[in-house]
Coordinates of C-alpha atoms in Angstrom, one line a residue:
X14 CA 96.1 118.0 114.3
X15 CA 99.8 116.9 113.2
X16 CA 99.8 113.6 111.7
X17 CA 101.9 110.9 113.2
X18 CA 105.6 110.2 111.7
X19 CA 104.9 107.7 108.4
X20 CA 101.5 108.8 108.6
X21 CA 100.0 110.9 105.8
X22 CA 98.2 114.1 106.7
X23 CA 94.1 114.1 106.6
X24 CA 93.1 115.2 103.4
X25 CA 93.2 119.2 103.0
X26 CA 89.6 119.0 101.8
X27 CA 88.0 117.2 98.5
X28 CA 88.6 119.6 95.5
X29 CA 86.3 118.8 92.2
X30 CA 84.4 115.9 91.9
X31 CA 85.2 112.4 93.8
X32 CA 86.9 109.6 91.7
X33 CA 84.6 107.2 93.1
X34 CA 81.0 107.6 94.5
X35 CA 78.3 105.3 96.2
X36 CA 74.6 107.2 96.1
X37 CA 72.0 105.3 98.4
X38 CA 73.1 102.2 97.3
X39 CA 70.7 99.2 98.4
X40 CA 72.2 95.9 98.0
X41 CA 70.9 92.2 98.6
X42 CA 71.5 88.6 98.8
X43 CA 68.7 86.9 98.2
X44 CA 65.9 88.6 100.8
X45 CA 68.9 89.8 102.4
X46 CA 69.2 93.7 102.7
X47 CA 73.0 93.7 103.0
X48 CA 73.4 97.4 102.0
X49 CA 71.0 99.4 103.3
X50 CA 71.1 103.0 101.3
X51 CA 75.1 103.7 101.4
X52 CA 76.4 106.8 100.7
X53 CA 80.3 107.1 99.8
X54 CA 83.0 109.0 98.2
X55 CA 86.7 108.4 98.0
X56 CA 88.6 111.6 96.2
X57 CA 91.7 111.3 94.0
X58 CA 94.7 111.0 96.1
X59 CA 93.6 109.8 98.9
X60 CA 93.3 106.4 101.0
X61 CA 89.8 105.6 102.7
X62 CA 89.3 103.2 105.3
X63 CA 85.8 101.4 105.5
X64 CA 85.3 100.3 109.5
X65 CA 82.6 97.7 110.8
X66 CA 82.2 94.5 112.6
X67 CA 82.1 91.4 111.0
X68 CA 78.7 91.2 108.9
X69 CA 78.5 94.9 108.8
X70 CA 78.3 94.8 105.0
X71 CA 82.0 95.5 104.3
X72 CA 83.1 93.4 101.5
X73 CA 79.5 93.8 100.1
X74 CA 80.5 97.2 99.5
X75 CA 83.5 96.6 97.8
X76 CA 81.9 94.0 95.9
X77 CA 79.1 96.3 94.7
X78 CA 81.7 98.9 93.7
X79 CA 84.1 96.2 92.3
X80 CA 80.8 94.9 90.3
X81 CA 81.0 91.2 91.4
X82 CA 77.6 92.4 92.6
X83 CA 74.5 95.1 91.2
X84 CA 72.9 96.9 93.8
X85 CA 69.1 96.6 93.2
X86 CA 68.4 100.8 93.7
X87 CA 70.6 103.8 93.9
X88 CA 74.1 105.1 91.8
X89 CA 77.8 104.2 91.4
X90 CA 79.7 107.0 89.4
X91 CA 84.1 106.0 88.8
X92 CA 85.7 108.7 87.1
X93 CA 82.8 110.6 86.1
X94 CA 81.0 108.0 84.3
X95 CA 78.1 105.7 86.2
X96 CA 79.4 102.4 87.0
X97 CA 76.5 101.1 88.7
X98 CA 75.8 98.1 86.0
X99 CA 78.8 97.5 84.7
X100 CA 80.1 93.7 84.9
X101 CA 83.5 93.3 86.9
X102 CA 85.6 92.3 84.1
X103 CA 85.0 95.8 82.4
X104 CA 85.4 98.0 85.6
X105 CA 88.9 96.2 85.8
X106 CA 89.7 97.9 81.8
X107 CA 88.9 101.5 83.6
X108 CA 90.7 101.3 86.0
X109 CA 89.0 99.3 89.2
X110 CA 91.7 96.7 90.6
X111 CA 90.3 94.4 93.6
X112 CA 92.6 92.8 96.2
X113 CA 89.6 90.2 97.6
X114 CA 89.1 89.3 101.0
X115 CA 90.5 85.5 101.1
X116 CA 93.2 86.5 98.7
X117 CA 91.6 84.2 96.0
X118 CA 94.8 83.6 94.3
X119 CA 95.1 80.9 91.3
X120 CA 96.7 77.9 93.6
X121 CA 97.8 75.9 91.3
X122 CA 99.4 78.9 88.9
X123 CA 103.0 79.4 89.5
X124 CA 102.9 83.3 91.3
X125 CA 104.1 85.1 87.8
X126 CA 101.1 83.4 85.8
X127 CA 98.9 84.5 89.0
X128 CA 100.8 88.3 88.0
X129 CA 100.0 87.8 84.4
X130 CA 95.9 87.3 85.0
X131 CA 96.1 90.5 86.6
X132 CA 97.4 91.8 84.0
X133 CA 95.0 89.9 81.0
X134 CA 93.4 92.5 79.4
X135 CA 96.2 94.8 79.0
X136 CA 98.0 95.1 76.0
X137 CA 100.4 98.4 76.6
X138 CA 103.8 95.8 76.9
X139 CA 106.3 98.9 77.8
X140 CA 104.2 99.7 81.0
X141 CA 103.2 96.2 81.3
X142 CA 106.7 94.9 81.9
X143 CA 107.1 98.5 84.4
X144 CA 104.0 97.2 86.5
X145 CA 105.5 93.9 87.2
X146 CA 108.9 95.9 88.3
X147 CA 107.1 97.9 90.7
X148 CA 105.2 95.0 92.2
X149 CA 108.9 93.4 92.6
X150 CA 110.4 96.5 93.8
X151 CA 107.2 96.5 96.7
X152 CA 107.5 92.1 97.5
X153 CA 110.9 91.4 96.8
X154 CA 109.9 87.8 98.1
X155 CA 107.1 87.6 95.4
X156 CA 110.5 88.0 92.7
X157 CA 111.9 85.0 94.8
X158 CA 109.3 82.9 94.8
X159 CA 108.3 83.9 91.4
X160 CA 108.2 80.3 89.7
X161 CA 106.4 78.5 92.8
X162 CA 102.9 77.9 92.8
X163 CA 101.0 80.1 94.3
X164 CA 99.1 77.5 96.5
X165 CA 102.6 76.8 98.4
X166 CA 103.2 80.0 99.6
X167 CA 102.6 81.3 103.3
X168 CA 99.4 83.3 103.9
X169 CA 101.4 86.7 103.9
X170 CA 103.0 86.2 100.6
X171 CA 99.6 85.2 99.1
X172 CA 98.2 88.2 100.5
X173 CA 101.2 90.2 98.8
X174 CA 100.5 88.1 95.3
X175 CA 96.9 89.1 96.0
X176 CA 97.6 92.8 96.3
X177 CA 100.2 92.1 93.6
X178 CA 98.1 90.6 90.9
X179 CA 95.4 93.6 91.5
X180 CA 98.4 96.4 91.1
X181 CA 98.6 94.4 87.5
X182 CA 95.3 95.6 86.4
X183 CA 97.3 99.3 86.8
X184 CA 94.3 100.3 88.9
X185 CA 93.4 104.1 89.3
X186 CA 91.6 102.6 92.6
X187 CA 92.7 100.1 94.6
X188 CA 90.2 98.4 96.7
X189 CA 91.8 96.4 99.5
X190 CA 89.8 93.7 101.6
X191 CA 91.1 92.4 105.0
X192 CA 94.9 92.8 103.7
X193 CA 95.5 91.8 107.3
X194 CA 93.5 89.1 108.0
X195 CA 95.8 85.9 109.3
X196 CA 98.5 88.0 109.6
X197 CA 101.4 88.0 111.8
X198 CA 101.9 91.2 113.6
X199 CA 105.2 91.8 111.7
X200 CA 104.3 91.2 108.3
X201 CA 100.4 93.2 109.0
X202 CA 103.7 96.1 109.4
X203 CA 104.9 95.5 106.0
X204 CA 101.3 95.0 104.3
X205 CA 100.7 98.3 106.1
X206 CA 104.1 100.1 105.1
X207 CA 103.3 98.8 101.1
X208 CA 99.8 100.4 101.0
X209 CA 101.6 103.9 102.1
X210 CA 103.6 102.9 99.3
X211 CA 101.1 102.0 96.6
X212 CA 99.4 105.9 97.3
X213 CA 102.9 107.5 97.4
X214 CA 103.3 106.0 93.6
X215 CA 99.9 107.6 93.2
X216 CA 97.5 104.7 93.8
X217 CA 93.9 106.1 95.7
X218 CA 93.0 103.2 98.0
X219 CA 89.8 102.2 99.2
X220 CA 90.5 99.7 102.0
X221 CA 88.4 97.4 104.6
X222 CA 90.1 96.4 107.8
X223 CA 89.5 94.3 110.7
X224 CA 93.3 96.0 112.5
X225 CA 91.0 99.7 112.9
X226 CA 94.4 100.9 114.9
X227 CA 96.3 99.9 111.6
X228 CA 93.8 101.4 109.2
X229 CA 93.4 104.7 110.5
X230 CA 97.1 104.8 110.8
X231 CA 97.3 105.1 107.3
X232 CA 94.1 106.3 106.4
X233 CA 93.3 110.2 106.0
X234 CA 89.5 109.7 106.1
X235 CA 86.8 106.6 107.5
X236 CA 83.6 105.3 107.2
X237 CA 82.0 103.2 110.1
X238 CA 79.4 100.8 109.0
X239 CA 76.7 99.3 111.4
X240 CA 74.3 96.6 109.9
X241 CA 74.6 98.0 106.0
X242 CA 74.8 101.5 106.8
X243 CA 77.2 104.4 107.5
X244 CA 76.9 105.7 111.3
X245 CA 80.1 107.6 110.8
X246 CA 82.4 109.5 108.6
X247 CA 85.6 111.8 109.7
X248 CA 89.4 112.4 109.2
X249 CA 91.3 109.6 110.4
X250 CA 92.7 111.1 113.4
X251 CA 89.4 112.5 114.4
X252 CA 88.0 109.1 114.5
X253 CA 91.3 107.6 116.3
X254 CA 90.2 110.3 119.1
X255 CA 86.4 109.6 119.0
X256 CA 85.4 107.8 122.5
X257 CA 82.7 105.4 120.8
X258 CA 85.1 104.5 118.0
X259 CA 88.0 103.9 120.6
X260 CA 85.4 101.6 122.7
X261 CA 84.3 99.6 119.8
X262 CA 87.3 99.3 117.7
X263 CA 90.8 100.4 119.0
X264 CA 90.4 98.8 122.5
X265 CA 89.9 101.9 124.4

């Protein structure tokens, strides 16, 4: 199937090992079973869309993988090493950046000191200052509004600051959650346009999504989760064409 103009082909098929893999992962709150044996993989290169409805276990996942969160049994391998109990600020060092749902930004921070705690634990100054150029180059309004505190913005440039701050970390995975959410249907466009961006600079993106149209627009392979775990995995466009996916999240 030809991929729609602006929209990157599915994936020619994983080659080697995945950058990031999830292994019957079992995750709680409390008594709650939130992830309920999740299995996973997002290769080099590509950008994966996680689908579900609202408790489905979403940001749990990305959570887990991001390690605000442990899952109590099964594996988490990043780059060929396991991940699976390593804290958050650590997976951040090698090369986990996470955009959180709520954009959790640093209100009263002016948006360049929000930048700069993305960017805390580096200390390579020549691609430092490049990394803040490119997140400039991709928000030009972020450059603008680049002495204002971040708590006076508008929700979509706090979602680009969010995204923004994350891209500081230099991320070899990106893990998006809800970069929509709130969202006018013009700027969910240029959120949208910016993540095809961020992988054509060579970004892989793992990214959760309430807009399933948008997601799998841009996506070249899916995951549907039901109740913590995964009914569903495709290509992209085969999901866009699947009748139950079209019923329960593209309207059809």
């Amino acid at each position: 199937m030809t991929a729609a103009a602006g929209v990157p082909a599915p994936a020619a098929g994983p080659r080697g090992e995945p950058l990031l893999r999830a292994h019957e992962v079992h995750s709680y709150y409390g008594n709650i079973h939130a992830l309920q044996g999740i299995n996973l993989e997002v290769f080099e290169g590509e950008i994966v869309t996680l689908l579900g409805a609202n408790g489905a276990g979403k940001t749990t996942t990305l959570r887990t993988i991001s390690g605000l969160m442990h899952p109590r049994s099964g594996t988490i391998t990043f780059d060929g090493g396991d991940i699976t109990s390593v804290p958050a600020h650590r997976l951040v060092r090698r090369g986990v950046g996470h955009a959180p749902e709520g954009r959790r930004i640093f209100s009263r921070m002016t948006v360049l000191e929000n930048l700069q705690m993305g960017a805390y634990s580096r200390n390579d100054k020549a691609e430092l200052q490049a990394d803040f150029e490119r997140v400039f180059a991709l928000f030009p309004r972020l450059r603008e509004r680049s002495g204002q505190a971040g708590g006076t913005l508008s929700g979509g440039e706090q979602q680009m600051l969010a995204i923004g701050r994350a891209l500081m970390t230099h991320p070899k995975l990106l893990l998006l959650d809800e970069p929509s959410m709130g969202l006018s249907p013009i700027l969910v466009e240029q959120i949208f346009q910016v993540i095809r961006d961020i992988h054509a600079q060579g970004t892989t993106v793992l990214v959760v999504e309430q807009n399933a149209l948008m997601a799998l627009g841009v996506a070249h392979r899916g995951y549907i989760l039901q109740t913590g775990r995964i009914v569903l995995e495709d290509t992209a466009a085969n999901l866009r064409q699947n009748p139950a996916v079209q019923k329960a999240y593209l309207g059809g």
